[in-house]
Amino acid sequence: MITPRVQLRTPSYADQAEFLAAMRASQDLHRPWAYPPTSPQAYDLLMQRVVDPRYEPMLACRRTDGAIVGFFNLGEIVRGHLQTAFLGYNAVAAHAGQGYMSEALQLVLARAFDEMGLHRVEANIQPGNHRSINLAKRAGFVREGFSERYLKVGGQWRDHERWAIRAEQWRRSAAS
C-alpha cells in the first residue's frame, strides 16, 4: 500500500541494521512512552511476529528513497465475532513532524479494515504522550476511556487512555 510519499511493507532481516539504528537514534522521542526494539535479539522477536497470524508488523517507508520513517504493529488480532486488533507505533525521530506517520496510519487502517476485514482497532496511549494522542485523533480515533496501570512499559505499570476507531468511523472520515 502506498500514498504519494509513504508506503507500507513487511519488515525483513535486510532491514535490521537500518531499523535498529533508527530506533536507537529515536530513543529521546520514544521514552518513557515506548521501548521499541534496539538490539538484534529484540529484532529477532519482531521477526517472529512477521509469521505469527496474531500480528501484522509494518514498516512505513518514504517512497523517494525507501528510508524507514516509522513502524506500526497490529497486534493481538482477534477474529470471530470480535474482529479487532491493538495498534502500536513508533516514529523515527529524524522524520518526525513531517506528516509521514499520519499518512502511514491511514494506510494501516485501510489494511486493517479493507484488506483484513477488521471491525475495530484500539490504541492504548499514555496520557502525557501528546504526539501519539494527536496522531490518533487526526486519524479519527475516539477516546473511549481510561485504564489505570494498564500496560507494563519500561518495567513499570502505566496508566493508558483507550483510543479506538471502528471501520465505519474510518470510512466516514476517509470519505470527508
mmCIF file with all atom_site columns, N, CA, C and O in Angstrom, residues 103-123:
data_model
loop_
_atom_site.group_PDB
_atom_site.id
_atom_site.type_symbol
_atom_site.label_atom_id
_atom_site.label_alt_id
_atom_site.label_comp_id
_atom_site.label_asym_id
_atom_site.label_entity_id
_atom_site.label_seq_id
_atom_site.pdbx_PDB_ins_code
_atom_site.Cartn_x
_atom_site.Cartn_y
_atom_site.Cartn_z
_atom_site.occupancy
_atom_site.B_iso_or_equiv
_atom_site.pdbx_formal_charge
_atom_site.auth_seq_id
_atom_site.auth_comp_id
_atom_site.auth_asym_id
_atom_site.auth_atom_id
_atom_site.pdbx_PDB_model_num
ATOM 1  N N  . GLU A 1 103 ? 0.123   9.897  7.282  1.00 0.00 ? 103 GLU A N  1
ATOM 2  C CA . GLU A 1 103 ? -0.150  9.224  6.007  1.00 0.00 ? 103 GLU A CA 1
ATOM 3  C C  . GLU A 1 103 ? -0.087  7.712  6.173  1.00 0.00 ? 103 GLU A C  1
ATOM 4  O O  . GLU A 1 103 ? -0.958  6.984  5.681  1.00 0.00 ? 103 GLU A O  1
ATOM 5  N N  . ALA A 1 104 ? 0.942   7.253  6.847  1.00 0.00 ? 104 ALA A N  1
ATOM 6  C CA . ALA A 1 104 ? 1.126   5.808  7.010  1.00 0.00 ? 104 ALA A CA 1
ATOM 7  C C  . ALA A 1 104 ? 0.001   5.199  7.846  1.00 0.00 ? 104 ALA A C  1
ATOM 8  O O  . ALA A 1 104 ? -0.461  4.094  7.554  1.00 0.00 ? 104 ALA A O  1
ATOM 9  N N  . LEU A 1 105 ? -0.462  5.922  8.866  1.00 0.00 ? 105 LEU A N  1
ATOM 10 C CA . LEU A 1 105 ? -1.546  5.389  9.687  1.00 0.00 ? 105 LEU A CA 1
ATOM 11 C C  . LEU A 1 105 ? -2.809  5.191  8.857  1.00 0.00 ? 105 LEU A C  1
ATOM 12 O O  . LEU A 1 105 ? -3.546  4.226  9.056  1.00 0.00 ? 105 LEU A O  1
ATOM 13 N N  . GLN A 1 106 ? -3.060  6.066  7.910  1.00 0.00 ? 106 GLN A N  1
ATOM 14 C CA . GLN A 1 106 ? -4.213  5.854  7.026  1.00 0.00 ? 106 GLN A CA 1
ATOM 15 C C  . GLN A 1 106 ? -4.049  4.571  6.214  1.00 0.00 ? 106 GLN A C  1
ATOM 16 O O  . GLN A 1 106 ? -5.016  3.833  5.995  1.00 0.00 ? 106 GLN A O  1
ATOM 17 N N  . LEU A 1 107 ? -2.840  4.281  5.797  1.00 0.00 ? 107 LEU A N  1
ATOM 18 C CA . LEU A 1 107 ? -2.578  3.024  5.084  1.00 0.00 ? 107 LEU A CA 1
ATOM 19 C C  . LEU A 1 107 ? -2.775  1.820  5.999  1.00 0.00 ? 107 LEU A C  1
ATOM 20 O O  . LEU A 1 107 ? -3.318  0.788  5.582  1.00 0.00 ? 107 LEU A O  1
ATOM 21 N N  . VAL A 1 108 ? -2.329  1.947  7.247  1.00 0.00 ? 108 VAL A N  1
ATOM 22 C CA . VAL A 1 108 ? -2.508  0.866  8.220  1.00 0.00 ? 108 VAL A CA 1
ATOM 23 C C  . VAL A 1 108 ? -3.993  0.597  8.429  1.00 0.00 ? 108 VAL A C  1
ATOM 24 O O  . VAL A 1 108 ? -4.441  -0.560 8.439  1.00 0.00 ? 108 VAL A O  1
ATOM 25 N N  . LEU A 1 109 ? -4.778  1.657  8.561  1.00 0.00 ? 109 LEU A N  1
ATOM 26 C CA . LEU A 1 109 ? -6.210  1.483  8.784  1.00 0.00 ? 109 LEU A CA 1
ATOM 27 C C  . LEU A 1 109 ? -6.900  0.912  7.545  1.00 0.00 ? 109 LEU A C  1
ATOM 28 O O  . LEU A 1 109 ? -7.811  0.089  7.658  1.00 0.00 ? 109 LEU A O  1
ATOM 29 N N  . ALA A 1 110 ? -6.463  1.312  6.361  1.00 0.00 ? 110 ALA A N  1
ATOM 30 C CA . ALA A 1 110 ? -7.008  0.712  5.136  1.00 0.00 ? 110 ALA A CA 1
ATOM 31 C C  . ALA A 1 110 ? -6.700  -0.783 5.107  1.00 0.00 ? 110 ALA A C  1
ATOM 32 O O  . ALA A 1 110 ? -7.552  -1.601 4.748  1.00 0.00 ? 110 ALA A O  1
ATOM 33 N N  . ARG A 1 111 ? -5.500  -1.129 5.507  1.00 0.00 ? 111 ARG A N  1
ATOM 34 C CA . ARG A 1 111 ? -5.138  -2.559 5.572  1.00 0.00 ? 111 ARG A CA 1
ATOM 35 C C  . ARG A 1 111 ? -6.021  -3.276 6.590  1.00 0.00 ? 111 ARG A C  1
ATOM 36 O O  . ARG A 1 111 ? -6.557  -4.341 6.318  1.00 0.00 ? 111 ARG A O  1
ATOM 37 N N  . ALA A 1 112 ? -6.162  -2.696 7.782  1.00 0.00 ? 112 ALA A N  1
ATOM 38 C CA . ALA A 1 112 ? -6.940  -3.328 8.852  1.00 0.00 ? 112 ALA A CA 1
ATOM 39 C C  . ALA A 1 112 ? -8.399  -3.518 8.451  1.00 0.00 ? 112 ALA A C  1
ATOM 40 O O  . ALA A 1 112 ? -8.962  -4.605 8.636  1.00 0.00 ? 112 ALA A O  1
ATOM 41 N N  . PHE A 1 113 ? -9.007  -2.477 7.907  1.00 0.00 ? 113 PHE A N  1
ATOM 42 C CA . PHE A 1 113 ? -10.444 -2.523 7.653  1.00 0.00 ? 113 PHE A CA 1
ATOM 43 C C  . PHE A 1 113 ? -10.800 -3.089 6.281  1.00 0.00 ? 113 PHE A C  1
ATOM 44 O O  . PHE A 1 113 ? -11.737 -3.878 6.166  1.00 0.00 ? 113 PHE A O  1
ATOM 45 N N  . ASP A 1 114 ? -10.075 -2.705 5.251  1.00 0.00 ? 114 ASP A N  1
ATOM 46 C CA . ASP A 1 114 ? -10.422 -3.152 3.906  1.00 0.00 ? 114 ASP A CA 1
ATOM 47 C C  . ASP A 1 114 ? -9.825  -4.516 3.560  1.00 0.00 ? 114 ASP A C  1
ATOM 48 O O  . ASP A 1 114 ? -10.515 -5.375 3.032  1.00 0.00 ? 114 ASP A O  1
ATOM 49 N N  . GLU A 1 115 ? -8.546  -4.714 3.854  1.00 0.00 ? 115 GLU A N  1
ATOM 50 C CA . GLU A 1 115 ? -7.893  -5.968 3.479  1.00 0.00 ? 115 GLU A CA 1
ATOM 51 C C  . GLU A 1 115 ? -8.109  -7.078 4.501  1.00 0.00 ? 115 GLU A C  1
ATOM 52 O O  . GLU A 1 115 ? -8.367  -8.218 4.131  1.00 0.00 ? 115 GLU A O  1
ATOM 53 N N  . MET A 1 116 ? -7.986  -6.744 5.780  1.00 0.00 ? 116 MET A N  1
ATOM 54 C CA . MET A 1 116 ? -8.077  -7.765 6.826  1.00 0.00 ? 116 MET A CA 1
ATOM 55 C C  . MET A 1 116 ? -9.504  -7.964 7.330  1.00 0.00 ? 116 MET A C  1
ATOM 56 O O  . MET A 1 116 ? -9.783  -8.932 8.027  1.00 0.00 ? 116 MET A O  1
ATOM 57 N N  . GLY A 1 117 ? -10.398 -7.033 7.016  1.00 0.00 ? 117 GLY A N  1
ATOM 58 C CA . GLY A 1 117 ? -11.787 -7.157 7.424  1.00 0.00 ? 117 GLY A CA 1
ATOM 59 C C  . GLY A 1 117 ? -12.030 -6.962 8.913  1.00 0.00 ? 117 GLY A C  1
ATOM 60 O O  . GLY A 1 117 ? -13.021 -7.455 9.448  1.00 0.00 ? 117 GLY A O  1
ATOM 61 N N  . LEU A 1 118 ? -11.138 -6.226 9.579  1.00 0.00 ? 118 LEU A N  1
ATOM 62 C CA . LEU A 1 118 ? -11.346 -5.968 10.999 1.00 0.00 ? 118 LEU A CA 1
ATOM 63 C C  . LEU A 1 118 ? -12.489 -4.979 11.197 1.00 0.00 ? 118 LEU A C  1
ATOM 64 O O  . LEU A 1 118 ? -12.813 -4.186 10.297 1.00 0.00 ? 118 LEU A O  1
ATOM 65 N N  . HIS A 1 119 ? -13.080 -5.022 12.361 1.00 0.00 ? 119 HIS A N  1
ATOM 66 C CA . HIS A 1 119 ? -14.170 -4.120 12.718 1.00 0.00 ? 119 HIS A CA 1
ATOM 67 C C  . HIS A 1 119 ? -13.676 -2.948 13.574 1.00 0.00 ? 119 HIS A C  1
ATOM 68 O O  . HIS A 1 119 ? -14.208 -1.849 13.492 1.00 0.00 ? 119 HIS A O  1
ATOM 69 N N  . ARG A 1 120 ? -12.626 -3.189 14.369 1.00 0.00 ? 120 ARG A N  1
ATOM 70 C CA . ARG A 1 120 ? -12.194 -2.193 15.355 1.00 0.00 ? 120 ARG A CA 1
ATOM 71 C C  . ARG A 1 120 ? -10.693 -2.284 15.555 1.00 0.00 ? 120 ARG A C  1
ATOM 72 O O  . ARG A 1 120 ? -10.121 -3.360 15.577 1.00 0.00 ? 120 ARG A O  1
ATOM 73 N N  . VAL A 1 121 ? -10.064 -1.122 15.730 1.00 0.00 ? 121 VAL A N  1
ATOM 74 C CA . VAL A 1 121 ? -8.641  -1.039 16.062 1.00 0.00 ? 121 VAL A CA 1
ATOM 75 C C  . VAL A 1 121 ? -8.521  -0.138 17.281 1.00 0.00 ? 121 VAL A C  1
ATOM 76 O O  . VAL A 1 121 ? -9.097  0.951  17.313 1.00 0.00 ? 121 VAL A O  1
ATOM 77 N N  . GLU A 1 122 ? -7.792  -0.610 18.283 1.00 0.00 ? 122 GLU A N  1
ATOM 78 C CA . GLU A 1 122 ? -7.628  0.121  19.531 1.00 0.00 ? 122 GLU A CA 1
ATOM 79 C C  . GLU A 1 122 ? -6.169  0.472  19.752 1.00 0.00 ? 122 GLU A C  1
ATOM 80 O O  . GLU A 1 122 ? -5.284  -0.366 19.561 1.00 0.00 ? 122 GLU A O  1
ATOM 81 N N  . ALA A 1 123 ? -5.929  1.716  20.175 1.00 0.00 ? 123 ALA A N  1
ATOM 82 C CA . ALA A 1 123 ? -4.592  2.171  20.545 1.00 0.00 ? 123 ALA A CA 1
ATOM 83 C C  . ALA A 1 123 ? -4.632  2.602  22.003 1.00 0.00 ? 123 ALA A C  1
ATOM 84 O O  . ALA A 1 123 ? -5.470  3.425  22.383 1.00 0.00 ? 123 ALA A O  1
#
